[in-house]
Short mmCIF file of C-alpha atoms in Angstrom, two decimals:
data_model
loop_
_atom_site.label_atom_id
_atom_site.label_comp_id
_atom_site.label_asym_id
_atom_site.label_seq_id
_atom_site.Cartn_x
_atom_site.Cartn_y
_atom_site.Cartn_z
CA MET W 1 86.70 54.56 56.91
CA MET W 2 88.61 55.38 59.45
CA LYS W 3 89.01 59.01 60.51
CA GLN W 4 92.28 60.78 59.03
CA PHE W 5 95.66 61.13 60.76
CA THR W 6 98.18 63.91 59.69
CA ASN W 7 101.64 62.67 59.01
CA LYS W 8 102.68 65.26 61.60
CA ARG W 9 100.35 63.78 64.03
CA TRP W 10 101.65 59.91 63.28
CA LEU W 11 105.27 61.20 63.41
CA ASN W 12 104.36 63.01 66.94
CA ALA W 13 102.83 60.06 68.07
CA ALA W 14 105.84 58.01 67.34
CA MET W 15 108.09 60.46 68.65
CA VAL W 16 106.27 59.55 72.06
CA MET W 17 106.04 55.66 71.36
CA THR W 18 109.93 55.99 70.91
CA ILE W 19 111.08 58.14 73.92
CA GLY W 20 108.47 55.60 76.07
CA GLY W 21 110.04 52.83 74.96
CA THR W 22 106.90 51.52 73.16
CA MET W 23 107.95 52.07 69.40
CA LEU W 24 105.94 50.10 66.72
CA ALA W 25 108.36 48.24 65.73
CA GLY W 26 108.58 46.33 69.06
CA CYS W 27 110.98 47.29 72.38
CA SER W 28 111.83 44.89 74.71
CA THR W 29 110.25 46.67 77.58
CA SER W 30 107.14 47.07 75.64
CA THR W 31 103.90 46.91 77.92
CA LEU W 32 102.46 44.85 75.52
CA GLU W 33 105.24 42.25 75.70
CA GLN W 34 104.86 42.46 79.81
CA LYS W 35 101.22 41.62 79.19
CA ASN W 36 101.55 38.62 76.71
CA THR W 37 103.80 35.28 77.24
CA SER W 38 105.79 34.26 74.41
CA VAL W 39 103.89 31.26 72.23
CA ALA W 40 105.55 27.98 73.30
CA ALA W 41 107.27 26.17 71.09
CA ASP W 42 105.72 22.92 70.15
CA THR W 43 104.92 21.68 73.80
CA GLY W 44 100.81 21.65 73.34
CA VAL W 45 100.38 24.56 75.21
CA PRO W 46 97.66 26.50 73.97
CA THR W 47 98.66 29.66 71.71
CA PRO W 48 98.01 32.92 73.66
CA ILE W 49 96.44 35.03 70.65
CA GLN W 50 95.12 38.89 71.47
CA ILE W 51 92.43 40.31 68.85
CA MET W 52 90.75 43.08 68.70
CA SER W 53 87.69 42.97 66.35
CA ILE W 54 84.24 44.42 65.76
CA GLY W 55 81.39 43.09 67.54
CA GLY W 56 78.00 42.39 66.82
CA ALA W 57 74.59 43.55 68.16
CA GLU W 58 75.69 41.80 71.52
CA THR W 59 79.32 41.27 73.06
CA PRO W 60 79.88 37.31 73.83
CA LYS W 61 80.16 36.48 77.20
CA GLU W 62 83.85 34.99 78.42
CA ASN W 63 82.33 31.95 78.95
CA SER W 64 80.81 31.58 75.92
CA GLU W 65 80.94 27.73 74.69
CA VAL W 66 81.41 28.91 71.16
CA LEU W 67 84.56 30.41 72.35
CA LYS W 68 85.71 27.59 74.19
CA GLU W 69 85.21 25.01 71.06
CA ILE W 70 87.19 27.61 68.99
CA GLU W 71 89.97 27.70 71.13
CA LYS W 72 89.75 23.70 71.61
CA MET W 73 89.76 23.19 68.07
CA THR W 74 92.93 25.66 67.45
CA ASN W 75 94.87 25.12 70.66
CA THR W 76 94.63 28.67 71.56
CA LYS W 77 94.12 31.05 74.26
CA LEU W 78 91.70 33.96 73.01
CA THR W 79 91.87 37.48 74.39
CA ILE W 80 89.52 39.56 72.12
CA THR W 81 88.27 42.87 72.18
CA TRP W 82 85.00 43.54 70.56
CA VAL W 83 84.75 46.79 69.64
CA PRO W 84 80.80 48.31 68.21
CA ASP W 85 81.20 48.71 64.78
CA SER W 86 80.04 52.63 65.18
CA ALA W 87 82.92 53.41 67.67
CA TYR W 88 85.25 50.87 66.08
CA VAL W 89 87.27 54.05 63.97
CA ASP W 90 87.41 56.18 67.08
CA LYS W 91 88.75 52.92 68.97
CA ALA W 92 91.26 52.07 66.19
CA ASN W 93 92.62 55.24 65.78
CA ALA W 94 93.55 55.89 69.16
CA THR W 95 94.96 52.03 69.62
CA LEU W 96 97.28 53.26 66.49
CA ALA W 97 98.51 56.35 68.01
CA SER W 98 99.30 54.75 71.60
CA GLY W 99 101.10 52.50 69.92
CA GLU W 100 99.75 49.42 72.43
CA LEU W 101 98.88 47.05 69.41
CA PRO W 102 97.01 43.61 69.91
CA GLN W 103 98.81 41.00 67.88
CA VAL W 104 95.71 41.05 65.82
CA MET W 105 93.73 44.33 64.58
CA TYR W 106 90.83 44.53 62.04
CA THR W 107 90.61 47.29 59.83
CA ASN W 108 88.39 47.86 56.70
CA ALA W 109 90.85 51.12 55.61
CA ILE W 110 93.87 49.57 55.22
CA LYS W 111 94.68 52.59 52.39
CA SER W 112 93.57 55.34 55.04
CA PRO W 113 96.37 57.40 55.95
CA ASN W 114 96.76 56.34 59.21
CA ILE W 115 97.11 52.95 58.56
CA MET W 116 99.22 53.68 55.68
CA ASN W 117 101.47 55.34 57.81
CA ALA W 118 101.51 52.87 60.63
CA ILE W 119 102.74 50.11 57.60
CA ASN W 120 105.09 52.63 56.32
CA ALA W 121 106.47 52.93 60.24
CA GLY W 122 107.18 49.22 60.28
CA ALA W 123 103.94 48.34 62.88
CA PHE W 124 102.60 45.47 60.92
CA TRP W 125 103.84 42.39 59.61
CA GLU W 126 104.05 41.41 55.75
CA ILE W 127 101.78 38.18 55.46
CA GLY W 128 102.30 37.39 51.50
CA PRO W 129 105.00 35.37 51.70
CA TYR W 130 103.75 32.65 54.29
CA LEU W 131 100.00 32.21 52.95
CA LYS W 132 101.24 29.53 50.58
CA GLU W 133 102.51 27.47 53.78
CA PHE W 134 98.73 27.53 54.87
CA PRO W 135 96.35 25.20 52.32
CA ASN W 136 93.31 27.50 53.53
CA LEU W 137 94.54 30.85 53.80
CA ASN W 138 96.36 30.00 50.22
CA LYS W 139 93.05 29.83 48.82
CA LEU W 140 92.16 33.70 49.51
CA ASP W 141 91.44 35.32 46.07
CA PRO W 142 94.84 36.72 44.54
CA ASP W 143 93.44 39.31 42.81
CA THR W 144 91.67 40.72 46.17
CA MET W 145 94.83 40.41 48.18
CA SER W 146 96.98 41.87 45.03
CA SER W 147 94.67 44.84 44.98
CA LEU W 148 95.13 45.69 48.88
CA ALA W 149 99.01 45.66 48.73
CA ILE W 150 101.29 48.09 49.90
CA ASP W 151 104.19 48.57 47.54
CA ASN W 152 103.46 45.13 46.41
CA LYS W 153 103.80 43.72 49.63
CA GLN W 154 100.76 42.23 51.33
CA TYR W 155 99.88 43.14 55.25
CA LEU W 156 95.94 42.35 55.47
CA LEU W 157 94.38 38.96 55.88
CA ILE W 158 91.15 39.77 53.77
CA ARG W 159 87.65 38.57 55.27
CA THR W 160 85.98 37.13 51.86
CA ARG W 161 82.79 38.16 50.82
CA ASP W 162 81.07 38.23 47.48
CA SER W 163 82.15 40.38 44.64
CA ALA W 164 78.68 42.32 43.81
CA ARG W 165 76.38 42.29 46.72
CA HIS W 166 74.23 45.17 45.81
CA VAL W 167 70.99 44.25 44.63
CA VAL W 168 67.73 45.82 44.18
CA ALA W 169 64.29 45.58 46.49
CA TYR W 170 61.06 46.80 45.48
CA ARG W 171 57.61 46.85 46.97
CA LYS W 172 55.81 44.45 44.72
CA ASP W 173 52.68 44.68 46.46
CA TRP W 174 52.60 48.38 45.87
CA LEU W 175 53.57 47.59 42.16
CA THR W 176 50.50 45.22 41.72
CA THR W 177 48.24 47.90 43.78
CA LEU W 178 49.08 50.74 41.11
CA GLU W 179 49.01 48.06 38.26
CA LEU W 180 52.56 49.02 36.93
CA GLN W 181 55.13 46.81 35.41
CA GLU W 182 57.93 45.54 37.17
CA PRO W 183 60.58 48.06 36.53
CA LYS W 184 64.19 47.33 34.28
CA THR W 185 65.36 50.43 33.18
CA LEU W 186 66.44 53.71 34.43
CA ASP W 187 63.23 55.32 33.12
CA ASP W 188 61.47 52.82 34.50
CA LEU W 189 63.07 53.09 37.71
CA TYR W 190 62.13 56.75 37.75
CA LYS W 191 58.27 56.56 36.83
CA VAL W 192 57.79 53.57 39.36
CA ALA W 193 59.68 55.56 42.17
CA LYS W 194 57.55 58.87 40.98
CA ALA W 195 54.16 56.78 41.41
CA PHE W 196 55.15 55.14 44.96
CA THR W 197 55.63 58.72 45.97
CA GLU W 198 52.35 60.40 44.81
CA ASN W 199 50.11 57.83 44.27
CA ASP W 200 49.57 56.70 47.81
CA PRO W 201 50.47 52.91 47.09
CA ASP W 202 49.83 51.41 50.58
CA LYS W 203 45.99 52.94 50.08
CA ASN W 204 45.86 54.83 53.77
CA GLY W 205 45.12 57.77 52.09
CA LYS W 206 48.14 59.55 53.37
CA ASN W 207 51.41 61.29 51.00
CA ASP W 208 53.30 59.53 53.51
CA THR W 209 55.58 57.91 51.17
CA TYR W 210 59.00 58.02 48.91
CA GLY W 211 59.55 56.01 46.03
CA PHE W 212 63.18 55.74 46.08
CA THR W 213 65.76 56.07 49.63
CA GLU W 214 69.24 57.01 49.83
CA ILE W 215 71.53 57.70 52.88
CA ASN W 216 74.54 60.44 54.30
CA THR W 217 77.12 59.09 52.50
CA LEU W 218 75.20 58.69 49.27
CA ASP W 219 76.75 55.03 48.63
CA THR W 220 73.66 54.06 46.33
CA PHE W 221 74.60 56.91 43.94
CA ASN W 222 78.10 55.97 43.80
CA ARG W 223 77.89 52.46 43.34
CA ASN W 224 74.72 52.08 41.71
CA ILE W 225 73.22 54.80 40.04
CA ALA W 226 76.20 56.46 38.64
CA VAL W 227 77.80 53.05 37.41
CA TYR W 228 74.00 52.56 36.08
CA HIS W 229 74.52 55.47 34.00
CA GLY W 230 77.79 53.72 32.60
CA ALA W 231 80.43 55.65 34.67
CA PRO W 232 83.18 53.66 36.14
CA LEU W 233 83.24 53.00 40.33
CA SER W 234 85.70 55.26 41.84
CA PHE W 235 88.33 55.18 39.03
CA GLY W 236 87.91 54.22 35.37
CA ILE W 237 90.48 53.82 32.03
CA THR W 238 89.91 56.04 29.55
CA ASN W 239 92.40 56.66 26.67
CA ASN W 240 94.44 54.02 28.52
CA ALA W 241 94.95 56.54 31.27
CA LEU W 242 93.28 56.43 34.47
CA VAL W 243 90.27 58.99 35.50
CA PRO W 244 88.21 59.92 38.80
CA SER W 245 84.64 58.82 38.28
CA PHE W 246 83.51 62.09 39.16
CA SER W 247 84.84 63.41 36.24
CA THR W 248 83.39 61.23 33.22
CA PRO W 249 80.55 62.62 31.41
CA GLU W 250 78.46 59.55 32.48
CA TYR W 251 78.59 60.68 36.18
CA LEU W 252 77.40 63.88 35.68
CA GLU W 253 74.41 62.32 34.08
CA GLY W 254 73.65 60.17 37.19
CA LEU W 255 73.56 63.49 39.16
CA LYS W 256 71.07 65.01 37.03
CA PHE W 257 69.04 62.00 37.46
CA TYR W 258 69.56 62.15 41.02
CA ARG W 259 68.91 66.18 41.06
CA LYS W 260 65.57 65.52 39.51
CA LEU W 261 64.19 62.60 41.87
CA PHE W 262 65.16 64.85 44.60
CA ALA W 263 63.52 67.89 43.01
CA GLU W 264 60.28 66.10 42.51
CA LYS W 265 60.39 64.89 46.10
CA ILE W 266 60.82 61.35 44.92
CA MET W 267 63.70 60.43 46.99
CA ASN W 268 63.80 61.21 50.96
CA PRO W 269 64.72 64.58 51.36
CA ASP W 270 66.48 64.34 54.73
CA PHE W 271 69.18 61.54 52.73
CA VAL W 272 72.24 63.63 54.13
CA LEU W 273 71.13 63.25 57.72
CA ILE W 274 69.98 59.33 57.61
CA ASN W 275 72.47 56.48 58.11
CA SER W 276 72.47 52.94 56.57
CA LYS W 277 70.37 51.50 59.71
CA GLN W 278 67.37 54.44 59.18
CA ARG W 279 66.85 53.65 55.88
CA MET W 280 66.39 50.11 56.32
CA GLU W 281 63.89 50.83 58.77
CA MET W 282 62.10 53.17 55.99
CA MET W 283 61.58 49.87 54.14
CA THR W 284 60.73 47.76 56.75
CA LYS W 285 58.24 50.23 57.83
CA GLY W 286 56.85 51.04 54.49
CA LYS W 287 57.66 54.64 54.17
CA ALA W 288 59.47 54.03 51.14
CA GLY W 289 59.28 51.48 48.02
CA ILE W 290 62.50 51.08 46.82
CA ILE W 291 66.19 50.70 47.85
CA ILE W 292 69.50 48.79 46.44
CA ALA W 293 71.06 47.58 49.18
CA PRO W 294 73.82 44.57 50.12
CA ASP W 295 72.01 41.10 50.10
CA SER W 296 72.06 40.84 53.74
CA ASP W 297 70.28 43.94 54.43
CA LEU W 298 67.39 43.25 51.83
CA ILE W 299 66.89 39.94 53.71
CA THR W 300 66.74 41.61 56.32
CA ILE W 301 64.44 44.34 55.39
CA GLN W 302 61.73 41.73 54.35
CA LYS W 303 61.61 39.75 57.31
CA ASP W 304 61.41 42.76 59.33
CA ALA W 305 58.54 44.06 57.23
CA VAL W 306 56.35 41.09 57.21
CA LYS W 307 56.68 40.89 60.60
CA LEU W 308 54.91 44.26 60.73
CA ASP W 309 52.80 43.98 57.44
CA PRO W 310 52.11 40.21 56.97
CA LYS W 311 51.00 41.57 53.59
CA ALA W 312 54.12 43.01 52.60
CA GLU W 313 55.76 41.28 49.76
CA PHE W 314 58.82 42.23 48.11
CA ALA W 315 60.70 41.31 44.80
CA PHE W 316 64.57 41.47 43.95
CA LEU W 317 66.68 42.49 40.76
CA GLN W 318 70.05 42.21 39.73
CA GLY W 319 69.87 46.43 39.12
CA PHE W 320 68.65 48.89 36.20
CA THR W 321 69.83 48.91 32.77
CA GLY W 322 71.23 52.65 31.63
CA PRO W 323 72.52 53.92 28.24
CA LYS W 324 75.52 51.20 28.36
CA GLY W 325 73.58 48.17 29.30
CA LEU W 326 73.39 46.60 32.70
CA LYS W 327 76.44 47.48 34.76
CA VAL W 328 76.80 46.39 38.26
CA SER W 329 79.26 47.64 40.91
CA GLY W 330 81.84 45.20 42.69
CA THR W 331 82.38 45.71 46.14
CA GLY W 332 85.88 44.40 46.14
CA GLY W 333 85.31 40.64 47.15
CA TYR W 334 86.09 41.62 50.82
CA LEU W 335 85.36 43.13 53.95
CA GLY W 336 88.19 44.50 55.82
CA GLY W 337 90.92 41.97 57.04
CA PHE W 338 93.47 41.34 59.82
CA LEU W 339 96.76 42.94 60.67
CA PHE W 340 99.40 41.61 62.36
CA ALA W 341 101.49 44.01 64.79
CA LYS W 342 105.14 43.36 65.04
CA ASN W 343 105.09 45.09 68.25
CA SER W 344 103.29 42.41 69.91
CA ILE W 345 103.98 39.58 67.90
CA LYS W 346 107.78 38.96 68.05
CA THR W 347 109.04 36.37 65.88
CA GLU W 348 108.24 34.58 62.54
CA ALA W 349 107.43 31.58 64.76
CA GLU W 350 104.78 33.01 66.65
CA LEU W 351 103.45 34.67 63.59
CA LYS W 352 103.01 31.43 61.94
CA LYS W 353 101.41 29.66 64.67
CA ILE W 354 98.70 32.87 64.80
CA LEU W 355 98.39 32.54 60.96
CA GLY W 356 97.94 28.52 61.68
CA PHE W 357 94.84 29.53 63.76
CA PHE W 358 93.11 31.40 61.14
CA ASP W 359 94.07 28.37 58.35
CA LYS W 360 92.17 26.27 61.39
CA ILE W 361 89.04 28.25 61.62
CA SER W 362 88.98 28.33 57.82
CA THR W 363 88.08 24.45 57.42
CA GLN W 364 84.64 23.57 57.16
CA GLU W 365 84.49 22.61 60.56
CA GLY W 366 86.12 25.90 61.71
CA MET W 367 83.69 28.33 59.52
CA THR W 368 80.60 26.47 60.49
CA LEU W 369 81.45 26.99 64.34
CA LEU W 370 81.76 30.58 63.60
CA SER W 371 79.05 30.92 61.45
CA ARG W 372 76.16 28.36 62.91
CA GLY W 373 77.61 27.60 66.38
CA ILE W 374 77.90 24.16 68.14
CA LYS W 375 75.48 21.18 66.39
CA ASP W 376 72.89 19.86 68.58
CA VAL W 377 73.33 22.92 70.60
CA ASP W 378 72.84 25.65 68.24
CA TYR W 379 71.72 23.86 65.08
CA LYS W 380 70.87 20.36 63.98
CA LEU W 381 71.77 18.70 60.54
CA VAL W 382 68.91 18.17 58.32
CA ASP W 383 69.18 15.97 54.99
CA GLY W 384 72.80 18.41 54.92
CA PHE W 385 71.27 21.32 55.59
CA VAL W 386 72.01 23.50 58.69
CA THR W 387 68.79 23.88 60.73
CA PRO W 388 68.73 26.67 63.64
CA ILE W 389 67.30 25.49 66.81
CA PRO W 390 65.12 28.64 67.83
CA GLU W 391 65.19 28.35 71.67
CA ARG W 392 68.91 27.97 71.50
CA SER W 393 69.84 30.04 68.87
CA ASP W 394 67.67 33.47 69.98
CA GLY W 395 69.74 33.12 73.22
CA ARG W 396 72.72 33.12 71.30
CA ILE W 397 73.08 36.32 69.18
CA ALA W 398 75.95 37.86 71.08
CA ASP W 399 78.21 34.57 69.57
CA GLY W 400 77.51 35.42 65.98
CA ALA W 401 79.96 38.16 66.49
CA PHE W 402 82.44 35.18 66.56
CA ASN W 403 81.64 35.12 62.50
CA ASN W 404 83.68 38.23 62.50
CA LEU W 405 86.66 36.19 62.75
CA ALA W 406 86.16 34.25 59.36
CA VAL W 407 88.34 35.09 56.39
CA LEU W 408 87.13 32.88 53.55
CA HIS W 409 83.64 32.78 52.16
CA GLN W 410 80.75 31.56 54.13
CA ASN W 411 80.09 29.09 51.56
CA VAL W 412 83.12 26.76 53.20
CA ALA W 413 80.46 26.27 56.00
CA LEU W 414 77.98 23.82 56.50
CA PRO W 415 74.94 25.29 53.97
CA LEU W 416 72.01 26.89 55.63
CA LYS W 417 68.39 25.69 54.43
CA ARG W 418 67.43 29.01 52.33
CA THR W 419 64.14 30.38 52.22
CA PRO W 420 62.94 31.54 48.91
CA VAL W 421 63.61 34.77 49.50
CA GLU W 422 67.34 34.29 50.31
CA ASP W 423 67.60 31.78 47.38
CA LYS W 424 66.29 34.54 45.10
CA VAL W 425 68.25 37.34 46.60
CA PHE W 426 71.73 35.18 46.60
CA SER W 427 71.17 34.13 43.10
CA LEU W 428 71.15 37.63 41.92
CA VAL W 429 74.60 38.28 43.67
CA GLU W 430 75.96 35.54 41.74
CA ALA W 431 74.74 36.59 38.49
CA ASN W 432 76.25 40.17 39.76
CA ASN W 433 79.59 38.55 40.08
CA LYS W 434 79.67 37.76 36.86
CA ILE W 435 79.16 41.23 35.33
CA ALA W 436 80.99 43.38 37.73
CA ILE W 437 83.29 46.30 37.28
CA PHE W 438 85.77 47.45 39.74
CA ASP W 439 87.42 50.18 40.95
CA MET W 440 90.51 50.21 38.38
CA ALA W 441 93.09 52.17 40.40
CA ARG W 442 92.53 49.73 43.58
CA ALA W 443 95.88 47.91 43.31
CA PHE W 444 97.76 51.24 43.00
CA ASN W 445 98.70 53.77 45.51
CA SER W 446 99.41 57.44 45.93
CA GLN W 447 101.13 59.38 48.79
CA THR W 448 99.25 62.38 47.81
CA LYS W 449 96.12 60.59 48.21
CA ALA W 450 96.70 59.22 51.53
CA GLU W 451 97.89 62.26 53.03
CA LYS W 452 95.08 64.89 51.33
CA GLY W 453 92.15 62.12 50.30
CA ALA W 454 90.12 63.02 52.93
CA GLN W 455 90.04 66.94 51.78
CA LEU W 456 89.65 66.01 48.39
CA ASP W 457 86.98 63.83 49.17
CA LYS W 458 85.15 66.36 50.97
CA THR W 459 85.66 69.03 48.06
CA ILE W 460 83.77 66.66 45.76
CA ASN W 461 81.27 65.42 48.14
CA ASP W 462 79.93 68.44 48.96
CA ALA W 463 79.65 69.82 45.42
CA ARG W 464 77.86 66.46 44.63
CA ILE W 465 75.08 66.81 47.53
CA LYS W 466 74.77 70.86 46.74
CA TYR W 467 74.48 69.88 43.07
CA ILE W 468 71.72 67.13 43.79
CA MET W 469 69.97 69.48 46.35
CA GLY W 470 69.96 72.60 43.43
CA GLU W 471 72.35 74.74 45.59
CA ILE W 472 74.82 74.73 42.73
CA ASP W 473 74.58 74.12 38.99
CA GLU W 474 76.09 72.44 36.61
CA SER W 475 79.03 75.08 35.94
CA GLY W 476 79.53 75.21 39.90
CA TYR W 477 79.91 71.33 39.95
CA LEU W 478 82.35 71.13 37.48
CA LYS W 479 84.37 74.25 39.35
CA ALA W 480 84.35 71.76 42.05
CA VAL W 481 86.26 69.27 39.74
CA GLU W 482 88.86 71.71 38.73
CA LEU W 483 89.41 72.65 42.28
CA TRP W 484 90.05 68.93 43.31
CA ASN W 485 92.64 68.80 40.53
CA THR W 486 94.55 71.99 41.48
CA SER W 487 94.20 70.99 45.28
CA GLY W 488 95.99 67.75 44.91
CA GLY W 489 94.17 65.71 42.67
CA ASN W 490 96.39 66.61 39.55
CA GLN W 491 98.89 64.88 41.74
CA VAL W 492 96.76 61.68 43.02
CA MET W 493 96.15 60.93 39.04
CA LYS W 494 99.88 61.45 38.16
CA GLU W 495 100.97 59.22 40.86
CA LEU W 496 98.37 56.60 40.02
CA ASN W 497 99.06 56.30 36.52
CA GLU W 498 102.49 56.18 36.96
CA GLU W 499 101.84 52.85 38.50
CA TYR W 500 98.65 51.73 36.37
CA GLN W 501 101.82 52.31 33.39
CA LYS W 502 104.20 50.14 35.14
CA SER W 503 101.78 47.42 35.58
CA LEU W 504 101.22 47.37 32.17
CA LYS W 505 104.97 46.44 31.49
CA LYS W 506 104.62 43.54 33.69
#
C-alpha cells in the first residue's frame, strides 16, 4: 500500500500546484506540456506516451529490441520510467505531490487516500465510457473493474490476474522422512508443522527448522488462516450488513490458532521482522517446511530449492479445510493498474490513442511480445508451445519488465511448455478460482476510511500482533476492536453499509 497522505497535505500540494501554474487539472503552461508534443492526428506519426511503472529485477535498456518491437507494433514512441517495486511507494507519492504526472501512472492502491484525493481533485481521466470502443480492453472483467470504481466511475485500467492465487506448498520429502500423512485440515496443519519443527525433518542433527512461515504484514493469516477458520476476507455480510472480518468470532479463532503456533515455536518467531522475499528464502534454504503464497512464488521456491538441494521435493494443496469446509481467499482478480493523467493528456483524442496502445498490446501478438519476448530471439515455437532460448533469455532478464504493462490475463499470450510442478500449481489456482471468497465491501467507498484508514488499521494490526505474541489476552484484543469502533470505525461501517444497501436496490 502507498503511504497515506492527509487531506491537509494534499490540499497544500494542490495550492502549490495552482500558484505554480501546474494544477492537476492542467494549465496551458504546465511543465509536462512543455516536455510533450501533442499527439499527431492520423498522420502516421508515432504517438508519444509517457509511462511510470514498476520495473523488474533489472531495468530494460533504452535500445531494447523488445521496446523497439512494441513501438513498431503500436506506432508509438514510449518513454518509460521504471521504478523498483521497493521504491515505488515513495516515488508515486512524490510524483502526486509535484503535480507533474506522467500520462500513464501505475498504482496498486486505487483506494488509498492520496490517490482518492487526486481523483477527487480531477487529476485523472474517467476511462469507463471509452473501453467499449476497444475490443480487447472491453474483455476486462466487469466485476473487477466495478469493484475498483470511485463514485461508480472507472479510472483504473486493471492488470488482470487470477482470482485466487494463494496455494500451499510443503516439503514432501520431509513428510516422507517423518512418516506423516498429507495434511488436509487445520488440525493436520498443526500436527505436521509441529513435527517439521521438532523432529529434525532434514536429519542434520540440529534444531534449525520451522514448520510454518509468516511475514511482517501477516498476509498469510489474513488471506488464508483466518479464512480457513471461516472468517470473511476483509469485510463480510452478517444479518444483511457489512462487518469487518477482524470483529468476527471466526477471525478470533484463527488468531488463537496462530497464538498457539507462536507459543510453541512452530512458526518463525521473527515474523514481524521479515518480508516476503526473506520468507521465500527460508523455504528455499530448507529452514521451513510449509508456506502459503501466490503461485509464482511457489514455483520460484521449488526451482531455487532444488538447485541447492537436488533431493528437495515439494507437494502442493489448494488449502486446509476448516470448520466451514474448504474456503480460499480471492486476490481481487487484478494486480494494480494504470491511471491516465489529465494534466498531460489534454484531449479525448489523445486519451483514445493511449488506450489504443494498451488495446494493441492486449492482442495475442502483443501479450506474447510483452511476456515471452521476440520469436527466434528469445524463444522458439515448438508444437504450439513457447520454448525459451536459454543463451538469449538469460541475457534478457531486464526485458521481463515489459510484462508489467500487460492488462489482460497471461493466457492470452502463446502458451509456455509447463513443467509438472507448474501444471500442478496452476491447476490448483484454477480450482481455487471456483470457490474463492472476496472482500464484500471492495466495490464500496468510505470517506472516513480514506481519511483515517491508516490509523484504524494500525490499531488492529498492533493488537493482532500483540495477541499472537502473547503480550495481550483476548479481552485486550477485544478492547482494541472497540477502540477501532470509537475512533472512526463505526462511521466507516455506516458509510460502507449505506452504499451496500443502495446496491441491493439496483
